mmCIF file of C-alpha atoms and ligand atoms in Angstrom:
data_model
loop_
_atom_site.group_PDB
_atom_site.id
_atom_site.type_symbol
_atom_site.label_atom_id
_atom_site.label_comp_id
_atom_site.label_asym_id
_atom_site.label_seq_id
_atom_site.Cartn_x
_atom_site.Cartn_y
_atom_site.Cartn_z
ATOM 1 C CA UNK Y 1 107.389 97.738 97.905
ATOM 2 C CA UNK Y 2 107.542 98.746 101.570
ATOM 3 C CA UNK Y 3 109.329 102.123 101.510
ATOM 4 C CA UNK Y 4 108.781 104.422 104.512
ATOM 5 C CA UNK Y 5 107.684 108.069 104.524
ATOM 6 C CA UNK Y 6 109.609 109.929 107.238
ATOM 7 C CA UNK Y 7 109.080 113.455 108.588
ATOM 8 C CA UNK Y 8 111.631 115.898 110.041
ATOM 9 C CA UNK Y 9 111.315 114.243 113.448
ATOM 10 C CA UNK Y 10 112.257 110.875 111.977
ATOM 11 C CA UNK Y 11 108.699 109.542 112.411
ATOM 12 C CA UNK Y 12 106.709 107.314 110.031
ATOM 13 C CA UNK Y 13 103.936 109.892 110.144
ATOM 14 C CA UNK Y 14 101.405 107.909 108.078
ATOM 15 C CA UNK Y 15 100.582 106.095 111.360
ATOM 16 C CA UNK Y 16 98.629 109.236 112.339
ATOM 17 C CA UNK Y 17 96.654 109.413 109.072
ATOM 18 C CA UNK Y 18 96.068 105.861 107.809
ATOM 19 C CA UNK Y 19 97.213 103.414 110.498
ATOM 20 C CA UNK Y 20 96.036 100.283 108.696
ATOM 21 C CA UNK Y 21 97.427 101.193 105.246
ATOM 22 C CA UNK Y 22 100.386 103.392 106.229
ATOM 23 C CA UNK Y 23 102.396 104.385 103.095
ATOM 24 C CA UNK Y 24 100.064 102.318 100.887
ATOM 25 C CA UNK Y 25 97.085 104.598 101.577
ATOM 26 C CA UNK Y 26 95.543 106.217 98.464
ATOM 27 C CA UNK Y 27 97.609 109.051 97.040
ATOM 28 C CA UNK Y 28 95.163 111.840 97.920
ATOM 29 C CA UNK Y 29 95.366 110.833 101.592
ATOM 30 C CA UNK Y 30 99.159 110.487 101.442
ATOM 31 C CA UNK Y 31 99.464 113.889 99.704
ATOM 32 C CA UNK Y 32 97.316 115.586 102.345
ATOM 33 C CA UNK Y 33 99.369 113.897 105.082
ATOM 34 C CA UNK Y 34 102.654 115.213 103.619
ATOM 35 C CA UNK Y 35 101.285 118.763 103.228
ATOM 36 C CA UNK Y 36 99.880 118.680 106.781
ATOM 37 C CA UNK Y 37 103.275 117.574 108.159
ATOM 38 C CA UNK Y 38 105.082 120.297 106.196
ATOM 39 C CA UNK Y 39 102.613 122.982 107.321
ATOM 40 C CA UNK Y 40 103.085 121.886 110.948
ATOM 41 C CA UNK Y 41 106.824 122.501 110.548
ATOM 42 C CA UNK Y 42 107.639 118.784 110.440
ATOM 43 C CA UNK Y 43 109.155 118.796 106.944
ATOM 44 C CA UNK Y 44 112.828 117.811 106.728
ATOM 45 C CA UNK Y 45 114.773 120.650 108.412
ATOM 46 C CA UNK Y 46 111.480 122.611 108.401
ATOM 47 C CA UNK Y 47 111.473 122.648 104.569
ATOM 48 C CA UNK Y 48 108.616 121.743 102.185
ATOM 49 C CA UNK Y 49 109.417 118.051 101.709
ATOM 50 C CA UNK Y 50 109.627 114.758 103.591
ATOM 51 C CA UNK Y 51 111.782 111.685 103.008
ATOM 52 C CA UNK Y 52 110.963 108.493 101.146
ATOM 53 C CA UNK Y 53 113.225 105.962 102.791
ATOM 54 C CA UNK Y 54 114.128 102.827 100.829
ATOM 55 C CA UNK Y 55 117.291 101.946 102.720
ATOM 56 C CA UNK Y 56 115.874 99.070 104.806
ATOM 57 C CA UNK Y 57 114.867 97.254 101.584
ATOM 58 C CA UNK Y 58 118.520 96.625 100.689
ATOM 59 C CA UNK Y 59 120.502 97.194 97.502
ATOM 60 C CA UNK Y 60 119.325 94.038 95.698
ATOM 61 C CA UNK Y 61 115.598 94.705 96.127
ATOM 62 C CA UNK Y 62 116.023 98.393 95.265
ATOM 63 C CA UNK Y 63 117.892 97.617 92.035
ATOM 64 C CA UNK Y 64 115.629 94.768 90.926
ATOM 65 C CA UNK Y 65 112.191 95.995 92.043
ATOM 66 C CA UNK Y 66 112.632 99.793 92.009
ATOM 67 C CA UNK Y 67 115.284 100.625 89.395
ATOM 68 C CA UNK Y 68 113.268 103.555 87.971
ATOM 69 C CA UNK Y 69 112.871 105.114 91.417
ATOM 70 C CA UNK Y 70 116.616 104.740 92.123
ATOM 71 C CA UNK Y 71 117.533 106.212 88.717
ATOM 72 C CA UNK Y 72 115.252 109.260 89.106
ATOM 73 C CA UNK Y 73 116.732 110.158 92.500
ATOM 74 C CA UNK Y 74 120.243 109.657 91.135
ATOM 75 C CA UNK Y 75 119.686 111.580 87.905
ATOM 76 C CA UNK Y 76 117.970 114.591 89.492
ATOM 77 C CA UNK Y 77 119.695 114.861 92.859
ATOM 78 C CA UNK Y 78 122.748 112.601 92.702
ATOM 79 C CA UNK Y 79 121.260 110.565 95.566
ATOM 80 C CA UNK Y 80 122.086 106.875 95.972
ATOM 81 C CA UNK Y 81 118.803 105.639 97.459
ATOM 82 C CA UNK Y 82 120.574 102.562 98.839
ATOM 83 C CA UNK Y 83 122.500 104.872 101.164
ATOM 84 C CA UNK Y 84 120.339 108.021 101.541
ATOM 85 C CA UNK Y 85 116.602 108.788 101.763
ATOM 86 C CA UNK Y 86 114.918 110.615 98.853
ATOM 87 C CA UNK Y 87 113.261 114.036 99.371
ATOM 88 C CA UNK Y 88 109.644 113.951 98.087
ATOM 89 C CA UNK Y 89 106.569 116.195 97.954
ATOM 90 C CA UNK Y 90 103.184 115.825 96.266
ATOM 91 C CA UNK Y 91 102.677 116.861 92.652
ATOM 92 C CA UNK Y 92 100.163 116.258 89.877
ATOM 93 C CA UNK Y 93 100.728 113.122 87.859
ATOM 94 C CA UNK Y 94 97.303 112.330 86.495
ATOM 95 C CA UNK Y 95 94.340 114.355 85.308
ATOM 96 C CA UNK Y 96 91.127 113.081 86.859
ATOM 97 C CA UNK Y 97 88.171 113.988 84.721
ATOM 98 C CA UNK Y 98 88.608 114.787 81.054
ATOM 99 C CA UNK Y 99 86.597 114.846 77.850
ATOM 100 C CA UNK Y 100 83.249 113.234 78.768
ATOM 101 C CA UNK Y 101 82.685 110.016 76.828
ATOM 102 C CA UNK Y 102 80.363 107.021 76.742
ATOM 103 C CA UNK Y 103 81.721 103.569 77.627
ATOM 104 C CA UNK Y 104 82.460 103.237 73.889
ATOM 105 C CA UNK Y 105 84.575 106.364 73.818
ATOM 106 C CA UNK Y 106 82.092 108.575 71.997
ATOM 107 C CA UNK Y 107 82.396 112.176 73.153
ATOM 108 C CA UNK Y 108 79.384 113.698 74.938
ATOM 109 C CA UNK Y 109 78.480 117.338 74.465
ATOM 110 C CA UNK Y 110 76.061 117.270 77.403
ATOM 111 C CA UNK Y 111 73.952 114.720 79.223
ATOM 112 C CA UNK Y 112 72.060 113.648 76.115
ATOM 113 C CA UNK Y 113 73.974 114.742 73.047
ATOM 114 C CA UNK Y 114 76.902 112.916 71.480
ATOM 115 C CA UNK Y 115 79.414 114.659 69.270
ATOM 116 C CA UNK Y 116 79.173 112.948 65.917
ATOM 117 C CA UNK Y 117 82.431 111.344 64.806
ATOM 118 C CA UNK Y 118 84.525 112.385 67.837
ATOM 119 C CA UNK Y 119 86.065 109.750 70.130
ATOM 120 C CA UNK Y 120 88.469 109.876 73.071
ATOM 121 C CA UNK Y 121 90.208 107.227 75.202
ATOM 122 C CA UNK Y 122 92.910 107.071 77.868
ATOM 123 C CA UNK Y 123 93.901 109.847 80.259
ATOM 124 C CA UNK Y 124 92.375 112.539 78.068
ATOM 125 C CA UNK Y 125 88.926 110.932 78.376
ATOM 126 C CA UNK Y 126 86.530 110.727 81.298
ATOM 127 C CA UNK Y 127 84.510 107.510 81.250
ATOM 128 C CA UNK Y 128 83.680 108.243 84.890
ATOM 129 C CA UNK Y 129 84.975 104.941 86.221
ATOM 130 C CA UNK Y 130 87.354 106.464 88.774
ATOM 131 C CA UNK Y 131 85.066 108.612 90.894
ATOM 132 C CA UNK Y 132 86.761 111.571 92.524
ATOM 133 C CA UNK Y 133 90.020 109.788 93.188
ATOM 134 C CA UNK Y 134 91.702 107.414 90.762
ATOM 135 C CA UNK Y 135 93.273 104.519 92.602
ATOM 136 C CA UNK Y 136 96.812 103.381 91.767
ATOM 137 C CA UNK Y 137 97.321 101.448 88.492
ATOM 138 C CA UNK Y 138 93.719 101.923 87.348
ATOM 139 C CA UNK Y 139 94.723 104.325 84.588
ATOM 140 C CA UNK Y 140 96.607 101.734 82.556
ATOM 141 C CA UNK Y 141 93.718 99.341 83.130
ATOM 142 C CA UNK Y 142 91.380 102.026 81.824
ATOM 143 C CA UNK Y 143 93.601 102.590 78.763
ATOM 144 C CA UNK Y 144 93.462 98.883 77.908
ATOM 145 C CA UNK Y 145 89.752 98.273 78.559
ATOM 146 C CA UNK Y 146 88.321 101.478 77.094
ATOM 147 C CA UNK Y 147 91.012 101.842 74.433
ATOM 148 C CA UNK Y 148 89.897 98.466 73.063
ATOM 149 C CA UNK Y 149 86.192 99.341 73.260
ATOM 150 C CA UNK Y 150 86.782 102.740 71.644
ATOM 151 C CA UNK Y 151 88.834 101.201 68.842
ATOM 152 C CA UNK Y 152 86.049 98.716 68.127
ATOM 153 C CA UNK Y 153 83.392 101.469 68.231
ATOM 154 C CA UNK Y 154 85.471 103.583 65.841
ATOM 155 C CA UNK Y 155 85.672 100.745 63.334
ATOM 156 C CA UNK Y 156 81.876 100.451 63.417
ATOM 157 C CA UNK Y 157 81.423 104.223 63.157
ATOM 158 C CA UNK Y 158 83.490 104.578 59.986
ATOM 159 C CA UNK Y 159 82.502 101.327 58.304
ATOM 160 C CA UNK Y 160 80.927 102.021 54.932
ATOM 161 C CA UNK Y 161 80.683 105.766 55.594
ATOM 162 C CA UNK Y 162 81.837 108.491 53.277
ATOM 163 C CA UNK Y 163 84.189 111.086 54.743
ATOM 164 C CA UNK Y 164 82.219 114.085 55.976
ATOM 165 C CA UNK Y 165 82.418 117.301 53.991
ATOM 166 C CA UNK Y 166 84.744 119.703 55.750
ATOM 167 C CA UNK Y 167 85.447 123.295 54.854
ATOM 168 C CA UNK Y 168 89.220 122.755 54.792
ATOM 169 C CA UNK Y 169 89.971 126.235 53.523
ATOM 170 C CA UNK Y 170 88.413 128.018 56.470
ATOM 171 C CA UNK Y 171 89.954 125.609 59.039
ATOM 172 C CA UNK Y 172 93.403 126.082 57.496
ATOM 173 C CA UNK Y 173 92.916 129.832 57.557
ATOM 174 C CA UNK Y 174 92.009 129.750 61.251
ATOM 175 C CA UNK Y 175 95.073 127.604 62.088
ATOM 176 C CA UNK Y 176 97.372 129.776 59.988
ATOM 177 C CA UNK Y 177 96.161 132.980 61.619
ATOM 178 C CA UNK Y 178 96.592 131.447 65.126
ATOM 179 C CA UNK Y 179 100.208 130.567 64.270
ATOM 180 C CA UNK Y 180 100.910 133.880 62.548
ATOM 181 C CA UNK Y 181 99.500 135.693 65.591
ATOM 182 C CA UNK Y 182 101.972 133.909 67.849
ATOM 183 C CA UNK Y 183 104.978 134.443 65.578
ATOM 184 C CA UNK Y 184 104.259 138.145 65.185
ATOM 185 C CA UNK Y 185 103.966 138.955 68.875
ATOM 186 C CA UNK Y 186 106.589 141.422 69.956
ATOM 187 C CA UNK Y 187 106.383 141.405 73.759
ATOM 188 C CA UNK Y 188 109.081 140.656 76.312
ATOM 189 C CA UNK Y 189 107.906 137.438 78.024
ATOM 190 C CA UNK Y 190 109.544 134.168 77.059
ATOM 191 C CA UNK Y 191 107.394 131.049 76.856
ATOM 192 C CA UNK Y 192 109.225 129.241 79.694
ATOM 193 C CA UNK Y 193 108.618 132.199 82.053
ATOM 194 C CA UNK Y 194 104.890 132.280 81.307
ATOM 195 C CA UNK Y 195 104.633 128.496 81.608
ATOM 196 C CA UNK Y 196 106.405 128.561 84.978
ATOM 197 C CA UNK Y 197 104.033 131.285 86.208
ATOM 198 C CA UNK Y 198 101.056 129.205 85.115
ATOM 199 C CA UNK Y 199 102.441 126.062 86.802
ATOM 200 C CA UNK Y 200 103.102 127.992 90.023
ATOM 201 C CA UNK Y 201 99.607 129.491 89.871
ATOM 202 C CA UNK Y 202 98.001 126.036 89.662
ATOM 203 C CA UNK Y 203 100.264 124.579 92.379
ATOM 204 C CA UNK Y 204 99.677 127.466 94.786
ATOM 205 C CA UNK Y 205 95.996 128.072 94.108
ATOM 206 C CA UNK Y 206 94.600 124.705 93.059
ATOM 207 C CA UNK Y 207 96.816 122.225 94.880
ATOM 208 C CA UNK Y 208 96.314 119.637 97.595
ATOM 209 C CA UNK Y 209 94.224 121.936 99.854
ATOM 210 C CA UNK Y 210 91.822 124.556 98.456
ATOM 211 C CA UNK Y 211 89.696 127.398 99.881
ATOM 212 C CA UNK Y 212 87.332 129.958 98.347
ATOM 213 C CA UNK Y 213 89.805 132.845 98.642
ATOM 214 C CA UNK Y 214 92.831 130.828 97.453
ATOM 215 C CA UNK Y 215 90.880 129.671 94.378
ATOM 216 C CA UNK Y 216 89.548 133.206 93.697
ATOM 217 C CA UNK Y 217 93.096 134.576 93.834
ATOM 218 C CA UNK Y 218 94.119 131.757 91.491
ATOM 219 C CA UNK Y 219 91.490 132.801 88.939
ATOM 220 C CA UNK Y 220 92.713 136.411 89.094
ATOM 221 C CA UNK Y 221 96.337 135.316 88.738
ATOM 222 C CA UNK Y 222 95.340 133.086 85.823
ATOM 223 C CA UNK Y 223 93.741 136.086 84.087
ATOM 224 C CA UNK Y 224 96.941 138.131 84.483
ATOM 225 C CA UNK Y 225 99.030 135.266 83.085
ATOM 226 C CA UNK Y 226 96.569 134.860 80.210
ATOM 227 C CA UNK Y 227 96.910 138.565 79.366
ATOM 228 C CA UNK Y 228 100.664 138.258 79.500
ATOM 229 C CA UNK Y 229 100.461 135.311 77.089
ATOM 230 C CA UNK Y 230 98.219 137.240 74.713
ATOM 231 C CA UNK Y 231 99.899 140.644 74.835
ATOM 232 C CA UNK Y 232 103.482 140.241 75.941
ATOM 233 C CA UNK Y 233 104.774 136.984 74.448
ATOM 234 C CA UNK Y 234 107.968 136.880 72.431
ATOM 235 C CA UNK Y 235 109.129 133.824 70.511
ATOM 236 C CA UNK Y 236 112.828 133.779 69.693
ATOM 237 C CA UNK Y 237 112.286 131.275 66.910
ATOM 238 C CA UNK Y 238 110.188 132.763 64.099
ATOM 239 C CA UNK Y 239 110.875 129.901 61.709
ATOM 240 C CA UNK Y 240 108.201 127.803 60.118
ATOM 241 C CA UNK Y 241 110.110 124.507 60.202
ATOM 242 C CA UNK Y 242 110.778 122.410 63.346
ATOM 243 C CA UNK Y 243 109.824 125.317 65.584
ATOM 244 C CA UNK Y 244 109.579 123.639 69.016
ATOM 245 C CA UNK Y 245 109.069 127.007 70.718
ATOM 246 C CA UNK Y 246 105.906 127.499 68.663
ATOM 247 C CA UNK Y 247 104.689 124.022 69.658
ATOM 248 C CA UNK Y 248 105.334 124.900 73.314
ATOM 249 C CA UNK Y 249 103.323 128.108 72.893
ATOM 250 C CA UNK Y 250 100.383 126.196 71.376
ATOM 251 C CA UNK Y 251 100.587 123.579 74.147
ATOM 252 C CA UNK Y 252 100.637 126.256 76.844
ATOM 253 C CA UNK Y 253 97.551 127.852 75.312
ATOM 254 C CA UNK Y 254 95.709 124.513 75.650
ATOM 255 C CA UNK Y 255 97.094 123.877 79.141
ATOM 256 C CA UNK Y 256 95.869 127.263 80.301
ATOM 257 C CA UNK Y 257 92.376 126.475 79.004
ATOM 258 C CA UNK Y 258 92.348 123.236 81.009
ATOM 259 C CA UNK Y 259 93.756 125.106 84.039
ATOM 260 C CA UNK Y 260 90.931 127.669 83.913
ATOM 261 C CA UNK Y 261 88.365 124.860 83.768
ATOM 262 C CA UNK Y 262 89.940 123.085 86.762
ATOM 263 C CA UNK Y 263 90.045 126.313 88.814
ATOM 264 C CA UNK Y 264 86.402 127.180 88.042
ATOM 265 C CA UNK Y 265 85.188 123.620 88.704
ATOM 266 C CA UNK Y 266 87.067 123.507 92.033
ATOM 267 C CA UNK Y 267 85.656 126.886 93.092
ATOM 268 C CA UNK Y 268 82.068 125.841 92.381
ATOM 269 C CA UNK Y 269 82.391 122.462 94.140
ATOM 270 C CA UNK Y 270 81.887 123.632 97.716
ATOM 271 C CA UNK Y 271 82.529 120.283 99.399
ATOM 272 C CA UNK Y 272 85.408 117.811 99.813
ATOM 273 C CA UNK Y 273 85.381 114.626 97.760
ATOM 274 C CA UNK Y 274 88.204 112.306 96.757
ATOM 275 C CA UNK Y 275 91.281 114.328 95.873
ATOM 276 C CA UNK Y 276 89.346 117.643 95.960
ATOM 277 C CA UNK Y 277 89.960 118.864 99.524
ATOM 278 C CA UNK Y 278 88.260 122.162 100.447
ATOM 279 C CA UNK Y 279 89.400 123.379 103.851
ATOM 280 C CA UNK Y 280 86.332 125.628 104.055
ATOM 281 C CA UNK Y 281 83.989 122.743 103.145
ATOM 282 C CA UNK Y 282 85.691 119.662 104.647
ATOM 283 C CA UNK Y 283 82.668 117.310 104.392
ATOM 284 C CA UNK Y 284 81.326 115.470 101.370
ATOM 285 C CA UNK Y 285 77.939 116.924 100.425
ATOM 286 C CA UNK Y 286 75.944 114.336 98.465
ATOM 287 C CA UNK Y 287 72.835 116.475 98.680
ATOM 288 C CA UNK Y 288 74.329 119.175 96.464
ATOM 289 C CA UNK Y 289 77.325 117.642 94.767
ATOM 290 C CA UNK Y 290 76.749 113.967 94.040
ATOM 291 C CA UNK Y 291 77.042 114.922 90.377
ATOM 292 C CA UNK Y 292 79.662 115.262 87.666
ATOM 293 C CA UNK Y 293 80.939 118.734 86.833
ATOM 294 C CA UNK Y 294 80.632 119.562 83.131
ATOM 295 C CA UNK Y 295 82.995 122.413 82.323
ATOM 296 C CA UNK Y 296 83.163 124.131 78.948
ATOM 297 C CA UNK Y 297 85.352 127.015 77.762
ATOM 298 C CA UNK Y 298 83.168 129.420 75.804
ATOM 299 C CA UNK Y 299 84.154 132.870 74.575
ATOM 300 C CA UNK Y 300 87.230 132.991 76.748
ATOM 301 C CA UNK Y 301 85.737 131.901 80.043
ATOM 302 C CA UNK Y 302 84.726 128.675 81.787
ATOM 303 C CA UNK Y 303 81.092 127.675 82.105
ATOM 304 C CA UNK Y 304 80.054 125.090 84.670
ATOM 305 C CA UNK Y 305 77.061 122.763 84.638
ATOM 306 C CA UNK Y 306 76.374 119.348 86.167
ATOM 307 C CA UNK Y 307 75.360 115.873 85.098
ATOM 308 C CA UNK Y 308 73.784 113.296 87.461
ATOM 309 C CA UNK Y 309 75.821 110.364 88.797
ATOM 310 C CA UNK Y 310 74.221 106.986 88.134
ATOM 311 C CA UNK Y 311 74.576 104.823 91.244
ATOM 312 C CA UNK Y 312 74.202 101.110 90.622
ATOM 313 C CA UNK Y 313 75.751 98.476 92.866
ATOM 314 C CA UNK Y 314 78.052 100.536 95.066
ATOM 315 C CA UNK Y 315 76.579 103.531 96.908
ATOM 316 C CA UNK Y 316 79.304 106.001 97.974
ATOM 317 C CA UNK Y 317 80.593 105.573 101.514
ATOM 318 C CA UNK Y 318 83.051 107.357 103.765
ATOM 319 C CA UNK Y 319 86.619 106.163 103.158
ATOM 320 C CA UNK Y 320 88.435 104.989 106.285
ATOM 321 C CA UNK Y 321 91.897 103.464 106.569
HETATM 322 C C1 FAD B 401 105.149 109.477 86.917
HETATM 323 C C2 FAD B 401 103.896 108.732 86.527
HETATM 324 C C3 FAD B 401 103.683 107.469 87.028
HETATM 325 C C4 FAD B 401 102.526 106.757 86.687
HETATM 326 N N1 FAD B 401 102.340 105.509 87.176
HETATM 327 C C5 FAD B 401 101.261 104.807 86.841
HETATM 328 C C6 FAD B 401 101.087 103.458 87.315
HETATM 329 O O1 FAD B 401 101.933 102.922 88.047
HETATM 330 N N2 FAD B 401 99.970 102.796 86.964
HETATM 331 C C7 FAD B 401 99.007 103.365 86.161
HETATM 332 O O2 FAD B 401 98.011 102.714 85.877
HETATM 333 N N3 FAD B 401 99.163 104.622 85.687
HETATM 334 C C8 FAD B 401 100.253 105.358 85.996
HETATM 335 N N4 FAD B 401 100.399 106.643 85.518
HETATM 336 C C9 FAD B 401 99.387 107.205 84.627
HETATM 337 C C10 FAD B 401 99.516 106.611 83.227
HETATM 338 O O3 FAD B 401 100.880 106.501 82.892
HETATM 339 C C11 FAD B 401 98.809 107.519 82.204
HETATM 340 O O4 FAD B 401 97.493 107.787 82.613
HETATM 341 C C12 FAD B 401 98.752 106.823 80.833
HETATM 342 O O5 FAD B 401 100.062 106.566 80.375
HETATM 343 C C13 FAD B 401 98.024 107.709 79.830
HETATM 344 O O6 FAD B 401 98.103 107.090 78.562
HETATM 345 P P1 FAD B 401 97.491 107.775 77.281
HETATM 346 O O7 FAD B 401 97.855 106.919 76.126
HETATM 347 O O8 FAD B 401 96.061 108.072 77.528
HETATM 348 O O9 FAD B 401 98.197 109.205 77.229
HETATM 349 P P2 FAD B 401 99.756 109.528 76.967
HETATM 350 O O10 FAD B 401 100.619 108.375 77.374
HETATM 351 O O11 FAD B 401 99.974 110.861 77.574
HETATM 352 O O12 FAD B 401 99.814 109.606 75.375
HETATM 353 C C14 FAD B 401 99.329 110.713 74.670
HETATM 354 C C15 FAD B 401 100.200 110.848 73.435
HETATM 355 O O13 FAD B 401 99.671 111.844 72.584
HETATM 356 C C16 FAD B 401 100.728 112.627 72.084
HETATM 357 N N5 FAD B 401 100.186 113.952 71.697
HETATM 358 C C17 FAD B 401 99.815 114.963 72.499
HETATM 359 N N6 FAD B 401 99.351 115.986 71.779
HETATM 360 C C18 FAD B 401 99.401 115.603 70.487
HETATM 361 C C19 FAD B 401 99.052 116.238 69.252
HETATM 362 N N7 FAD B 401 98.529 117.453 69.207
HETATM 363 N N8 FAD B 401 99.266 115.546 68.121
HETATM 364 C C20 FAD B 401 99.783 114.291 68.145
HETATM 365 N N9 FAD B 401 100.132 113.647 69.297
HETATM 366 C C21 FAD B 401 99.943 114.298 70.437
HETATM 367 C C22 FAD B 401 101.724 112.717 73.216
HETATM 368 O O14 FAD B 401 103.006 113.037 72.760
HETATM 369 C C23 FAD B 401 101.642 111.298 73.787
HETATM 370 O O15 FAD B 401 102.544 110.429 73.150
HETATM 371 C C24 FAD B 401 101.568 107.360 85.834
HETATM 372 C C25 FAD B 401 101.786 108.639 85.337
HETATM 373 C C26 FAD B 401 102.939 109.314 85.662
HETATM 374 C C27 FAD B 401 103.173 110.689 85.084
#
């Protein structure tokens, strides 16, 4: 809607990074620009954020076109964006990649094999339509297009089929022992502390800019946090009904698995492409890495393989703004 990004010197710094697109440049470029400004000491008062300035848009436009933005700044920081600029910094708000699927949402185990009866759609899936950098608003488009296709494929898949035979007893036993294991732990670490450590680990070691050593340190830190989760967790709520702490512990377990896969994939991809910016490998390397990473978590550690990219009408080109 025409808001400005301003650094500590009062400059619209996007002019130096994407002169034709300015603040409307893709988010990976904008994120790198903000981090570069902050690292150069040009954050606001030398701190780790810049300003998003809406003031020139006027109260009416802000309240009619950007009410959510105004509310967030007001709720979190008590800032009236009509009068004051909003402090901002990059963060994750979408997971590029995901469970590999066909265009009909059927999950792929590897290049050739489909997983019988398993479908995924939306942000959790990876149809591979976004490349290495999802552009703004394409995720909802993806949800609608591939959600519809997946729904239709599901109907076909179950039509006239008997339910598969499942060994319910053994699955229930596994789930029950996972939950019992969590409830019985008698360590000292609370779930919110471990989650915060994990979030900080991913932000510090797998953020906007990455290098070999930063990612390696991240993997080591991840292993320490994982051990803490496994050996030193303590849930205050030991109840079996409406236990939100238990749900948070299960969620964190899954999040940490995804985090390990992201760290390992980023370490192995020794090039820069889309939102994956390696300072030690700043160029895109089509020779080695014009391929999809396939990451699997087996026996407690990530395993990385690759799948070819099928180029049809649009060969990849350098992005310039
Ligand atoms: C701040 C922000 C702004 C965004 N802006 C845009 C935008 O402008 N345009 C755009 O295109 N995209 C935008 N996105 C991305 C877009 O909103 C998401 O990609 C999209 O909503 C994902 O939809 P989904 O249905 O796949 O997943 P979700 O909306 O995440 O839905 C998944 C659901 O599954 C539920 N769930 C999770 N685990 C379980 C479980 N074990 N059992 C049962 N239920 C479970 C969750 O509670 C949730 O309701 C934005 C994202 C964020 C965070």
